[in-house]
Every structure is written in C-alpha cells, then in structure tokens.
PDB file of C-alpha atoms and ligand atoms in Angstrom:
ATOM      1  CA  MET A   1      18.657  40.346   9.733  1.00  0.00           C
ATOM      2  CA  ALA A   2      18.249  42.325   6.556  1.00  0.00           C
ATOM      3  CA  GLU A   3      19.235  39.298   4.514  1.00  0.00           C
ATOM      4  CA  SER A   4      16.713  36.926   6.105  1.00  0.00           C
ATOM      5  CA  TRP A   5      13.952  39.519   5.768  1.00  0.00           C
ATOM      6  CA  LYS A   6      14.671  39.714   2.055  1.00  0.00           C
ATOM      7  CA  GLU A   7      14.743  35.956   1.776  1.00  0.00           C
ATOM      8  CA  SER A   8      11.393  35.514   3.423  1.00  0.00           C
ATOM      9  CA  GLU A   9       9.907  38.271   1.236  1.00  0.00           C
ATOM     10  CA  LEU A  10      11.408  36.521  -1.755  1.00  0.00           C
ATOM     11  CA  SER A  11       9.949  33.177  -0.825  1.00  0.00           C
ATOM     12  CA  LYS A  12       6.591  34.868  -0.179  1.00  0.00           C
ATOM     13  CA  THR A  13       6.745  36.393  -3.648  1.00  0.00           C
ATOM     14  CA  SER A  14       7.615  33.104  -5.301  1.00  0.00           C
ATOM     15  CA  ASP A  15       4.929  31.352  -3.207  1.00  0.00           C
ATOM     16  CA  CYS A  16       2.494  33.859  -4.601  1.00  0.00           C
ATOM     17  CA  ARG A  17       3.751  33.242  -8.099  1.00  0.00           C
ATOM     18  CA  VAL A  18       3.433  29.474  -7.700  1.00  0.00           C
ATOM     19  CA  ARG A  19      -0.073  29.886  -6.321  1.00  0.00           C
ATOM     20  CA  GLY A  20      -0.941  32.300  -9.101  1.00  0.00           C
ATOM     21  CA  LEU A  21       0.371  29.889 -11.696  1.00  0.00           C
ATOM     22  CA  ALA A  22      -1.554  26.983 -10.149  1.00  0.00           C
ATOM     23  CA  LEU A  23      -4.734  29.080 -10.141  1.00  0.00           C
ATOM     24  CA  CYS A  24      -4.096  30.042 -13.725  1.00  0.00           C
ATOM     25  CA  LEU A  25      -3.601  26.403 -14.780  1.00  0.00           C
ATOM     26  CA  PHE A  26      -6.757  25.421 -12.888  1.00  0.00           C
ATOM     27  CA  ALA A  27      -8.703  28.153 -14.677  1.00  0.00           C
ATOM     28  CA  ILE A  28      -7.369  26.969 -18.047  1.00  0.00           C
ATOM     29  CA  LEU A  29      -8.373  23.393 -17.232  1.00  0.00           C
ATOM     30  CA  LEU A  30     -11.843  24.577 -16.247  1.00  0.00           C
ATOM     31  CA  ALA A  31     -12.128  26.672 -19.348  1.00  0.00           C
ATOM     32  CA  GLY A  32     -11.652  23.594 -21.536  1.00  0.00           C
ATOM     33  CA  PRO A  33      -9.776  23.964 -24.801  1.00  0.00           C
ATOM     34  CA  ALA A  34      -6.724  26.180 -24.149  1.00  0.00           C
ATOM     35  CA  SER A  35      -7.097  28.021 -27.444  1.00  0.00           C
ATOM     36  CA  ALA A  36      -9.402  28.388 -30.395  1.00  0.00           C
ATOM     37  CA  GLN A  37      -6.960  26.191 -32.307  1.00  0.00           C
ATOM     38  CA  ASP A  38      -7.253  23.414 -29.691  1.00  0.00           C
ATOM     39  CA  ALA A  39     -11.049  23.594 -29.909  1.00  0.00           C
ATOM     40  CA  VAL A  40     -10.882  23.198 -33.698  1.00  0.00           C
ATOM     41  CA  GLY A  41      -8.669  20.120 -33.327  1.00  0.00           C
ATOM     42  CA  GLU A  42     -10.872  18.604 -30.627  1.00  0.00           C
ATOM     43  CA  ARG A  43     -14.002  19.265 -32.678  1.00  0.00           C
ATOM     44  CA  ARG A  44     -12.503  17.624 -35.750  1.00  0.00           C
ATOM     45  CA  ALA A  45     -11.523  14.563 -33.704  1.00  0.00           C
ATOM     46  CA  MET A  46     -15.028  14.384 -32.183  1.00  0.00           C
ATOM     47  CA  MET A  47     -16.694  14.612 -35.601  1.00  0.00           C
ATOM     48  CA  GLU A  48     -14.406  11.897 -37.013  1.00  0.00           C
ATOM     49  CA  GLU A  49     -15.547   9.660 -34.166  1.00  0.00           C
ATOM     50  CA  VAL A  50     -19.206  10.574 -34.850  1.00  0.00           C
ATOM     51  CA  ALA A  51     -18.845   9.812 -38.577  1.00  0.00           C
ATOM     52  CA  GLN A  52     -17.127   6.513 -37.789  1.00  0.00           C
ATOM     53  CA  MET A  53     -19.872   5.557 -35.329  1.00  0.00           C
ATOM     54  CA  ALA A  54     -22.559   6.434 -37.881  1.00  0.00           C
ATOM     55  CA  ARG A  55     -20.876   4.225 -40.483  1.00  0.00           C
ATOM     56  CA  THR A  56     -20.552   1.221 -38.180  1.00  0.00           C
ATOM     57  CA  ILE A  57     -23.860   1.265 -36.273  1.00  0.00           C
ATOM     58  CA  GLY A  58     -26.637  -0.574 -38.085  1.00  0.00           C
ATOM     59  CA  ALA A  59     -24.330  -1.306 -41.040  1.00  0.00           C
ATOM     60  CA  GLY A  60     -24.216   2.376 -42.005  1.00  0.00           C
ATOM     61  CA  ARG A  61     -27.978   2.864 -41.966  1.00  0.00           C
ATOM     62  CA  GLN A  62     -27.481   5.968 -39.827  1.00  0.00           C
ATOM     63  CA  ASP A  63     -24.761   7.418 -42.046  1.00  0.00           C
ATOM     64  CA  VAL A  64     -24.427  11.194 -41.615  1.00  0.00           C
ATOM     65  CA  GLY A  65     -23.920  13.467 -44.636  1.00  0.00           C
ATOM     66  CA  PRO A  66     -20.905  15.782 -45.021  1.00  0.00           C
ATOM     67  CA  ALA A  67     -22.966  18.989 -44.676  1.00  0.00           C
ATOM     68  CA  VAL A  68     -24.180  17.992 -41.202  1.00  0.00           C
ATOM     69  CA  LEU A  69     -20.700  16.891 -40.112  1.00  0.00           C
ATOM     70  CA  ALA A  70     -19.216  20.175 -41.344  1.00  0.00           C
ATOM     71  CA  ALA A  71     -21.938  22.241 -39.640  1.00  0.00           C
ATOM     72  CA  MET A  72     -21.304  20.505 -36.312  1.00  0.00           C
ATOM     73  CA  GLU A  73     -17.581  21.022 -36.710  1.00  0.00           C
ATOM     74  CA  ARG A  74     -18.262  24.773 -36.760  1.00  0.00           C
ATOM     75  CA  VAL A  75     -20.214  24.862 -33.477  1.00  0.00           C
ATOM     76  CA  SER A  76     -18.207  25.574 -30.306  1.00  0.00           C
ATOM     77  CA  ARG A  77     -19.828  22.905 -28.119  1.00  0.00           C
ATOM     78  CA  HIS A  78     -17.698  24.063 -25.168  1.00  0.00           C
ATOM     79  CA  GLU A  79     -19.786  27.262 -25.114  1.00  0.00           C
ATOM     80  CA  PHE A  80     -22.940  25.188 -24.538  1.00  0.00           C
ATOM     81  CA  VAL A  81     -21.833  23.129 -21.521  1.00  0.00           C
ATOM     82  CA  PRO A  82     -21.408  24.290 -17.909  1.00  0.00           C
ATOM     83  CA  LEU A  83     -17.927  25.638 -17.103  1.00  0.00           C
ATOM     84  CA  PRO A  84     -16.763  22.716 -14.903  1.00  0.00           C
ATOM     85  CA  LEU A  85     -17.626  20.237 -17.692  1.00  0.00           C
ATOM     86  CA  ARG A  86     -15.890  22.078 -20.507  1.00  0.00           C
ATOM     87  CA  ILE A  87     -12.973  19.656 -20.480  1.00  0.00           C
ATOM     88  CA  HIS A  88     -15.491  17.044 -21.655  1.00  0.00           C
ATOM     89  CA  ALA A  89     -17.181  19.282 -24.248  1.00  0.00           C
ATOM     90  CA  TYR A  90     -15.668  17.373 -27.168  1.00  0.00           C
ATOM     91  CA  ASP A  91     -16.281  13.898 -25.794  1.00  0.00           C
ATOM     92  CA  ASN A  92     -18.914  12.130 -27.861  1.00  0.00           C
ATOM     93  CA  ARG A  93     -21.377  11.873 -24.978  1.00  0.00           C
ATOM     94  CA  PRO A  94     -24.333  13.670 -23.380  1.00  0.00           C
ATOM     95  CA  LEU A  95     -23.543  16.053 -20.507  1.00  0.00           C
ATOM     96  CA  PRO A  96     -25.703  17.529 -17.740  1.00  0.00           C
ATOM     97  CA  ILE A  97     -26.728  21.185 -18.254  1.00  0.00           C
ATOM     98  CA  GLY A  98     -28.596  21.692 -14.955  1.00  0.00           C
ATOM     99  CA  HIS A  99     -32.284  21.405 -13.986  1.00  0.00           C
ATOM    100  CA  GLY A 100     -32.025  17.636 -14.553  1.00  0.00           C
ATOM    101  CA  GLN A 101     -31.582  18.160 -18.309  1.00  0.00           C
ATOM    102  CA  THR A 102     -28.811  17.178 -20.722  1.00  0.00           C
ATOM    103  CA  ILE A 103     -27.148  18.340 -23.915  1.00  0.00           C
ATOM    104  CA  SER A 104     -27.494  15.357 -26.276  1.00  0.00           C
ATOM    105  CA  GLN A 105     -24.650  13.132 -27.412  1.00  0.00           C
ATOM    106  CA  PRO A 106     -23.080  14.620 -30.578  1.00  0.00           C
ATOM    107  CA  TYR A 107     -23.658  11.344 -32.442  1.00  0.00           C
ATOM    108  CA  ILE A 108     -27.412  11.580 -31.725  1.00  0.00           C
ATOM    109  CA  VAL A 109     -27.503  15.262 -32.738  1.00  0.00           C
ATOM    110  CA  ALA A 110     -25.769  14.323 -36.009  1.00  0.00           C
ATOM    111  CA  VAL A 111     -28.136  11.440 -36.782  1.00  0.00           C
ATOM    112  CA  MET A 112     -31.302  13.401 -35.935  1.00  0.00           C
ATOM    113  CA  THR A 113     -30.178  16.432 -37.938  1.00  0.00           C
ATOM    114  CA  ASP A 114     -29.298  14.256 -40.909  1.00  0.00           C
ATOM    115  CA  MET A 115     -32.701  12.532 -40.849  1.00  0.00           C
ATOM    116  CA  LEU A 116     -34.406  15.911 -41.334  1.00  0.00           C
ATOM    117  CA  LYS A 117     -32.816  16.241 -44.829  1.00  0.00           C
ATOM    118  CA  VAL A 118     -32.948  20.029 -44.643  1.00  0.00           C
ATOM    119  CA  SER A 119     -31.753  22.675 -47.116  1.00  0.00           C
ATOM    120  CA  ALA A 120     -30.527  26.207 -46.482  1.00  0.00           C
ATOM    121  CA  GLY A 121     -33.441  28.596 -46.035  1.00  0.00           C
ATOM    122  CA  ASP A 122     -35.778  25.938 -44.606  1.00  0.00           C
ATOM    123  CA  ALA A 123     -37.819  26.732 -41.504  1.00  0.00           C
ATOM    124  CA  ALA A 124     -37.247  24.436 -38.535  1.00  0.00           C
ATOM    125  CA  LEU A 125     -38.994  24.072 -35.188  1.00  0.00           C
ATOM    126  CA  GLU A 126     -37.160  22.584 -32.228  1.00  0.00           C
ATOM    127  CA  ILE A 127     -38.896  21.403 -29.067  1.00  0.00           C
ATOM    128  CA  GLY A 128     -36.501  21.438 -26.086  1.00  0.00           C
ATOM    129  CA  THR A 129     -33.939  24.226 -26.581  1.00  0.00           C
ATOM    130  CA  GLY A 130     -31.880  23.020 -23.590  1.00  0.00           C
ATOM    131  CA  SER A 131     -28.415  24.518 -24.077  1.00  0.00           C
ATOM    132  CA  GLY A 132     -29.194  25.778 -27.585  1.00  0.00           C
ATOM    133  CA  TYR A 133     -26.643  23.444 -29.194  1.00  0.00           C
ATOM    134  CA  GLN A 134     -29.025  21.649 -31.583  1.00  0.00           C
ATOM    135  CA  ALA A 135     -30.496  25.019 -32.618  1.00  0.00           C
ATOM    136  CA  ALA A 136     -26.982  26.310 -33.367  1.00  0.00           C
ATOM    137  CA  VAL A 137     -26.264  23.244 -35.520  1.00  0.00           C
ATOM    138  CA  LEU A 138     -29.457  23.872 -37.522  1.00  0.00           C
ATOM    139  CA  ALA A 139     -28.516  27.560 -37.889  1.00  0.00           C
ATOM    140  CA  GLU A 140     -25.069  26.534 -39.194  1.00  0.00           C
ATOM    141  CA  LEU A 141     -26.911  24.621 -41.931  1.00  0.00           C
ATOM    142  CA  GLY A 142     -28.516  27.894 -43.021  1.00  0.00           C
ATOM    143  CA  LEU A 143     -31.915  27.225 -41.463  1.00  0.00           C
ATOM    144  CA  ARG A 144     -34.307  29.666 -39.821  1.00  0.00           C
ATOM    145  CA  VAL A 145     -34.924  28.141 -36.418  1.00  0.00           C
ATOM    146  CA  TRP A 146     -37.695  28.539 -33.843  1.00  0.00           C
ATOM    147  CA  SER A 147     -36.980  26.765 -30.586  1.00  0.00           C
ATOM    148  CA  ILE A 148     -39.171  26.283 -27.504  1.00  0.00           C
ATOM    149  CA  GLU A 149     -37.989  25.421 -23.982  1.00  0.00           C
ATOM    150  CA  ILE A 150     -40.244  24.797 -20.991  1.00  0.00           C
ATOM    151  CA  VAL A 151     -37.661  25.473 -18.219  1.00  0.00           C
ATOM    152  CA  LYS A 152     -37.335  29.266 -18.040  1.00  0.00           C
ATOM    153  CA  PRO A 153     -33.763  29.532 -16.671  1.00  0.00           C
ATOM    154  CA  LEU A 154     -32.527  27.179 -19.424  1.00  0.00           C
ATOM    155  CA  ALA A 155     -34.469  29.130 -22.062  1.00  0.00           C
ATOM    156  CA  ASP A 156     -33.031  32.434 -20.794  1.00  0.00           C
ATOM    157  CA  ASP A 157     -29.448  31.111 -20.728  1.00  0.00           C
ATOM    158  CA  ALA A 158     -29.778  29.576 -24.195  1.00  0.00           C
ATOM    159  CA  ALA A 159     -31.246  32.786 -25.649  1.00  0.00           C
ATOM    160  CA  GLU A 160     -28.374  34.829 -24.171  1.00  0.00           C
ATOM    161  CA  ARG A 161     -25.778  32.304 -25.397  1.00  0.00           C
ATOM    162  CA  LEU A 162     -27.188  32.169 -28.935  1.00  0.00           C
ATOM    163  CA  ARG A 163     -27.245  35.975 -29.032  1.00  0.00           C
ATOM    164  CA  ARG A 164     -23.639  36.209 -27.796  1.00  0.00           C
ATOM    165  CA  LEU A 165     -22.498  33.641 -30.386  1.00  0.00           C
ATOM    166  CA  ARG A 166     -24.392  35.606 -33.072  1.00  0.00           C
ATOM    167  CA  TYR A 167     -26.838  32.908 -34.128  1.00  0.00           C
ATOM    168  CA  ARG A 168     -29.213  35.527 -35.446  1.00  0.00           C
ATOM    169  CA  SER A 169     -31.425  33.091 -37.348  1.00  0.00           C
ATOM    170  CA  VAL A 170     -32.576  31.395 -34.120  1.00  0.00           C
ATOM    171  CA  ALA A 171     -35.644  32.639 -32.231  1.00  0.00           C
ATOM    172  CA  THR A 172     -36.481  31.141 -28.848  1.00  0.00           C
ATOM    173  CA  LYS A 173     -39.374  31.232 -26.423  1.00  0.00           C
ATOM    174  CA  VAL A 174     -40.411  29.778 -23.088  1.00  0.00           C
ATOM    175  CA  GLY A 175     -43.410  27.500 -23.309  1.00  0.00           C
ATOM    176  CA  ASP A 176     -44.820  24.014 -23.724  1.00  0.00           C
ATOM    177  CA  GLY A 177     -43.523  22.722 -27.041  1.00  0.00           C
ATOM    178  CA  TYR A 178     -46.382  20.213 -27.290  1.00  0.00           C
ATOM    179  CA  ASP A 179     -48.462  23.005 -28.820  1.00  0.00           C
ATOM    180  CA  GLY A 180     -45.721  23.991 -31.268  1.00  0.00           C
ATOM    181  CA  TRP A 181     -45.437  27.576 -32.507  1.00  0.00           C
ATOM    182  CA  PRO A 182     -48.469  27.953 -34.832  1.00  0.00           C
ATOM    183  CA  GLU A 183     -47.841  31.665 -35.528  1.00  0.00           C
ATOM    184  CA  ARG A 184     -44.440  30.779 -37.052  1.00  0.00           C
ATOM    185  CA  GLY A 185     -45.393  27.565 -38.856  1.00  0.00           C
ATOM    186  CA  PRO A 186     -45.766  25.567 -40.971  1.00  0.00           C
ATOM    187  CA  PHE A 187     -42.230  24.145 -40.812  1.00  0.00           C
ATOM    188  CA  ASP A 188     -40.092  22.124 -43.231  1.00  0.00           C
ATOM    189  CA  ALA A 189     -38.549  20.294 -40.294  1.00  0.00           C
ATOM    190  CA  ILE A 190     -39.470  19.639 -36.654  1.00  0.00           C
ATOM    191  CA  VAL A 191     -37.057  18.122 -34.158  1.00  0.00           C
ATOM    192  CA  VAL A 192     -38.223  17.099 -30.711  1.00  0.00           C
ATOM    193  CA  THR A 193     -35.351  16.568 -28.277  1.00  0.00           C
ATOM    194  CA  ALA A 194     -37.353  15.177 -25.336  1.00  0.00           C
ATOM    195  CA  ALA A 195     -39.194  11.851 -25.204  1.00  0.00           C
ATOM    196  CA  ALA A 196     -42.958  11.990 -25.803  1.00  0.00           C
ATOM    197  CA  SER A 197     -45.557   9.268 -25.253  1.00  0.00           C
ATOM    198  CA  HIS A 198     -47.002   9.992 -28.711  1.00  0.00           C
ATOM    199  CA  VAL A 199     -46.555  12.338 -31.662  1.00  0.00           C
ATOM    200  CA  PRO A 200     -48.246  15.613 -30.611  1.00  0.00           C
ATOM    201  CA  PRO A 201     -51.051  16.346 -33.135  1.00  0.00           C
ATOM    202  CA  PRO A 202     -50.348  20.138 -33.086  1.00  0.00           C
ATOM    203  CA  LEU A 203     -46.790  19.416 -34.295  1.00  0.00           C
ATOM    204  CA  LEU A 204     -48.088  17.202 -37.084  1.00  0.00           C
ATOM    205  CA  ARG A 205     -50.422  19.982 -38.161  1.00  0.00           C
ATOM    206  CA  GLN A 206     -47.519  22.469 -38.226  1.00  0.00           C
ATOM    207  CA  LEU A 207     -45.425  20.251 -40.534  1.00  0.00           C
ATOM    208  CA  LYS A 208     -45.452  21.287 -44.211  1.00  0.00           C
ATOM    209  CA  PRO A 209     -46.415  18.705 -46.851  1.00  0.00           C
ATOM    210  CA  GLY A 210     -43.071  17.138 -47.792  1.00  0.00           C
ATOM    211  CA  GLY A 211     -41.720  18.032 -44.338  1.00  0.00           C
ATOM    212  CA  ARG A 212     -40.050  15.768 -41.798  1.00  0.00           C
ATOM    213  CA  MET A 213     -40.245  15.426 -38.029  1.00  0.00           C
ATOM    214  CA  VAL A 214     -37.824  13.488 -35.832  1.00  0.00           C
ATOM    215  CA  ILE A 215     -39.112  12.598 -32.377  1.00  0.00           C
ATOM    216  CA  PRO A 216     -38.256  10.070 -29.646  1.00  0.00           C
ATOM    217  CA  VAL A 217     -41.423   8.259 -28.584  1.00  0.00           C
ATOM    218  CA  GLY A 218     -41.783   5.846 -25.682  1.00  0.00           C
ATOM    219  CA  ALA A 219     -41.944   5.571 -21.920  1.00  0.00           C
ATOM    220  CA  PRO A 220     -40.033   8.130 -19.843  1.00  0.00           C
ATOM    221  CA  PHE A 221     -36.698   7.044 -18.303  1.00  0.00           C
ATOM    222  CA  GLN A 222     -36.596   3.970 -20.534  1.00  0.00           C
ATOM    223  CA  THR A 223     -35.355   3.326 -24.037  1.00  0.00           C
ATOM    224  CA  GLN A 224     -37.531   5.061 -26.609  1.00  0.00           C
ATOM    225  CA  GLN A 225     -37.769   4.690 -30.388  1.00  0.00           C
ATOM    226  CA  LEU A 226     -36.583   7.540 -32.555  1.00  0.00           C
ATOM    227  CA  LEU A 227     -39.362   8.080 -35.096  1.00  0.00           C
ATOM    228  CA  LEU A 228     -39.040   9.715 -38.488  1.00  0.00           C
ATOM    229  CA  VAL A 229     -42.425  11.157 -39.408  1.00  0.00           C
ATOM    230  CA  GLU A 230     -42.877  12.321 -43.005  1.00  0.00           C
ATOM    231  CA  LYS A 231     -45.846  14.287 -44.260  1.00  0.00           C
ATOM    232  CA  ARG A 232     -46.364  13.440 -47.903  1.00  0.00           C
ATOM    233  CA  ALA A 233     -47.347  15.978 -50.540  1.00  0.00           C
ATOM    234  CA  ASP A 234     -50.935  14.628 -50.379  1.00  0.00           C
ATOM    235  CA  GLY A 235     -50.996  15.277 -46.611  1.00  0.00           C
ATOM    236  CA  GLY A 236     -50.743  11.584 -45.646  1.00  0.00           C
ATOM    237  CA  VAL A 237     -48.253  10.610 -42.960  1.00  0.00           C
ATOM    238  CA  THR A 238     -45.576   7.900 -42.960  1.00  0.00           C
ATOM    239  CA  THR A 239     -43.864   6.928 -39.701  1.00  0.00           C
ATOM    240  CA  ARG A 240     -40.680   4.867 -39.459  1.00  0.00           C
ATOM    241  CA  GLN A 241     -38.848   3.596 -36.360  1.00  0.00           C
ATOM    242  CA  MET A 242     -35.202   4.502 -36.870  1.00  0.00           C
ATOM    243  CA  MET A 243     -33.251   3.488 -33.752  1.00  0.00           C
ATOM    244  CA  PRO A 244     -33.488   3.053 -29.970  1.00  0.00           C
ATOM    245  CA  VAL A 245     -32.546   6.181 -27.984  1.00  0.00           C
ATOM    246  CA  ARG A 246     -32.755   7.550 -24.427  1.00  0.00           C
ATOM    247  CA  PHE A 247     -34.034  11.078 -23.897  1.00  0.00           C
ATOM    248  CA  VAL A 248     -35.225  13.100 -20.909  1.00  0.00           C
ATOM    249  CA  PRO A 249     -39.048  13.188 -20.843  1.00  0.00           C
ATOM    250  CA  LEU A 250     -41.236  15.799 -22.512  1.00  0.00           C
ATOM    251  CA  THR A 251     -42.915  17.526 -19.588  1.00  0.00           C
ATOM    252  CA  GLY A 252     -45.855  19.908 -19.517  1.00  0.00           C
ATOM    253  CA  GLY A 253     -49.563  19.267 -19.554  1.00  0.00           C
ATOM    254  CA  HIS A 254     -49.739  16.513 -22.135  1.00  0.00           C
ATOM    255  CA  GLU A 255     -47.156  13.847 -21.252  1.00  0.00           C
TER     256      GLU A 255
HETATM  257  N1  SAH B 301     -31.754  20.202 -27.662  1.00  0.00           N
HETATM  258  C1  SAH B 301     -31.055  20.426 -26.409  1.00  0.00           C
HETATM  259  C2  SAH B 301     -31.099  19.239 -25.479  1.00  0.00           C
HETATM  260  C3  SAH B 301     -32.445  19.037 -24.987  1.00  0.00           C
HETATM  261  S1  SAH B 301     -32.698  18.155 -23.491  1.00  0.00           S
HETATM  262  C4  SAH B 301     -29.623  20.833 -26.630  1.00  0.00           C
HETATM  263  O1  SAH B 301     -29.164  20.853 -27.796  1.00  0.00           O
HETATM  264  O2  SAH B 301     -28.959  21.151 -25.655  1.00  0.00           O
HETATM  265  C5  SAH B 301     -34.463  18.268 -23.581  1.00  0.00           C
HETATM  266  C6  SAH B 301     -35.014  19.639 -23.246  1.00  0.00           C
HETATM  267  O3  SAH B 301     -36.416  19.585 -23.478  1.00  0.00           O
HETATM  268  C7  SAH B 301     -34.826  20.037 -21.805  1.00  0.00           C
HETATM  269  O4  SAH B 301     -34.171  21.264 -21.712  1.00  0.00           O
HETATM  270  C8  SAH B 301     -36.263  20.117 -21.276  1.00  0.00           C
HETATM  271  O5  SAH B 301     -36.443  21.106 -20.286  1.00  0.00           O
HETATM  272  C9  SAH B 301     -37.025  20.416 -22.530  1.00  0.00           C
HETATM  273  N2  SAH B 301     -38.464  20.101 -22.475  1.00  0.00           N
HETATM  274  C10 SAH B 301     -39.082  19.068 -21.852  1.00  0.00           C
HETATM  275  N3  SAH B 301     -40.405  19.112 -22.066  1.00  0.00           N
HETATM  276  C11 SAH B 301     -40.636  20.202 -22.834  1.00  0.00           C
HETATM  277  C12 SAH B 301     -41.815  20.780 -23.384  1.00  0.00           C
HETATM  278  N4  SAH B 301     -43.037  20.253 -23.176  1.00  0.00           N
HETATM  279  N5  SAH B 301     -41.688  21.889 -24.149  1.00  0.00           N
HETATM  280  C13 SAH B 301     -40.474  22.453 -24.372  1.00  0.00           C
HETATM  281  N6  SAH B 301     -39.320  21.945 -23.877  1.00  0.00           N
HETATM  282  C14 SAH B 301     -39.397  20.826 -23.106  1.00  0.00           C
END
C-alpha cells in the first residue's frame, strides 16, 4: 500500500514537472529570442537580408547605408511586436500590432530611413508612431524625434515602450499627424508611415529648407508610390517617385 502511494505521488510530481517544463518551453517560444545573444544573432541575420534585398531591388537604387543598417541592428524589434508574434520579430516582414495597424517591414523601414539622409542631432517628425519602432531607429541614429499617432491605445503603448527602452530623445503625442507638430518644427526630416492621398501642406511648411520628407501617396488599400520630397534652400520643392509600397491609410479629417 505504502509503496503504491509513493509511486503515485512520484508520478504526480513528475507529471507536474513535465507540465511545468512544457509551460516553460511554451513561454520561451512565446517570448521569442531565448536570450539577448539569440536576438543579436537574429537581428544581424535580418539586417543582412535587408541589405541584400536593397542591393538587388531596382539594381541597387534603394541601397541602404551602413549607418542605417547598424542603427537597425541595435533596435530590439521583438520588444515592438505583440507577444504571440515575437517568434517572427526578426522575419523581414510587416506584422500586425492591433487596431488594424502594422509595424512596417524592416526592409521598408531601412529604405525610408536611408532616403532621409539624416545626421546626428537633426530634428525629425514621424507621422504614425504605431509600435514606436521607426522612432527608435531614428533615435539610434542620434536624432531628436517627435512622433504623432492618431490611435490613442497605440500611442500610449508606444510611449510606455519607448520610455522603458530608454529612448529619451523621442517625444510622442496623440493627434492627427496631417497638421504636423508646428510648435516643435521646422524639421530636418519628416517620415509619414501611413498612406496619404496627397502631401499634407502643413507638413511641407514644417520642413526646413534643405530638409527631406518621405511619404507614401496613393489610394488606400492599394499600391501607393513612396515619394521623396525635398525642400531646396530657396524654398522650392522637388518630388521624386521612389518605389511602389503598400501602407495602411492615413486616417483623420483630411484623407
Ligand atoms: N511607424 C510605425 C508603423 C506605422 S503603421 C512603426 O514603426 O511601428 C501606421 C500608423 O499610422 C498606424 O499606427 C496608424 O494608426 C497611424 N495613423 C494613421 N493615420 C494617422 C494620422 N492622421 N495621424 C497620426 N497617425 C496616423
């Protein structure tokens, strides 16, 4: 009797251990990279793929400079995606972040950031904070960043995340980015990460002479054109179509 009691207790204990271990493994899988070291390796692999893609697409016309690649390699993208998707954090693809929005594909983030041709100390405005990932990449380049998000829960989460990850040079607010952030402008660089039907005039006004804006323009839920808008020293504006892209629409009162 005594023996069988012990046995069943024993098997209960080992059952518990097995279950505990399974739970633990599940949690690790959910958590994404098992260690900081794994994340570094995965990030490097992702950035190699991004650099390769940039060299091959359009015969290298969208080549991405080493400073941007290095900055992105320092950002823990797994911190910016929802927990169940962390295993995909270092795949070179967009991922849903809730509220029908997405964190952009790393390749697109790299290309758009590179087009801005920024230098440390520059002031940048981002429209569409989303997860805060693009803002973190700009901060890693030494920029002072102001970022606007129209969906309050996303804005709140991103602000908390950027604070926790100590991106102190990023300021965020909830609002309609169409109007820009005139009190903080003018900006050396403006990046719009949602598709607009046209270049918002307030954003153009808040761009410094010599500054650059990157913005997807076109119909919502279709392919748009990524535009590079440059304000010349004399205040004139040059606009170039850079590549086809697909972004979630710019919402608010002006779309
Ligand atoms: N840059 C983000 C991805 C942006 S997805 C990142 O790195 O994760 C586009 C974001 O633009 C969405 O979060 C969407 O809510 C936001 N958005 C759409 N219209 C907007 C507007 N008028 N003003 C500010 N943000 C807007």
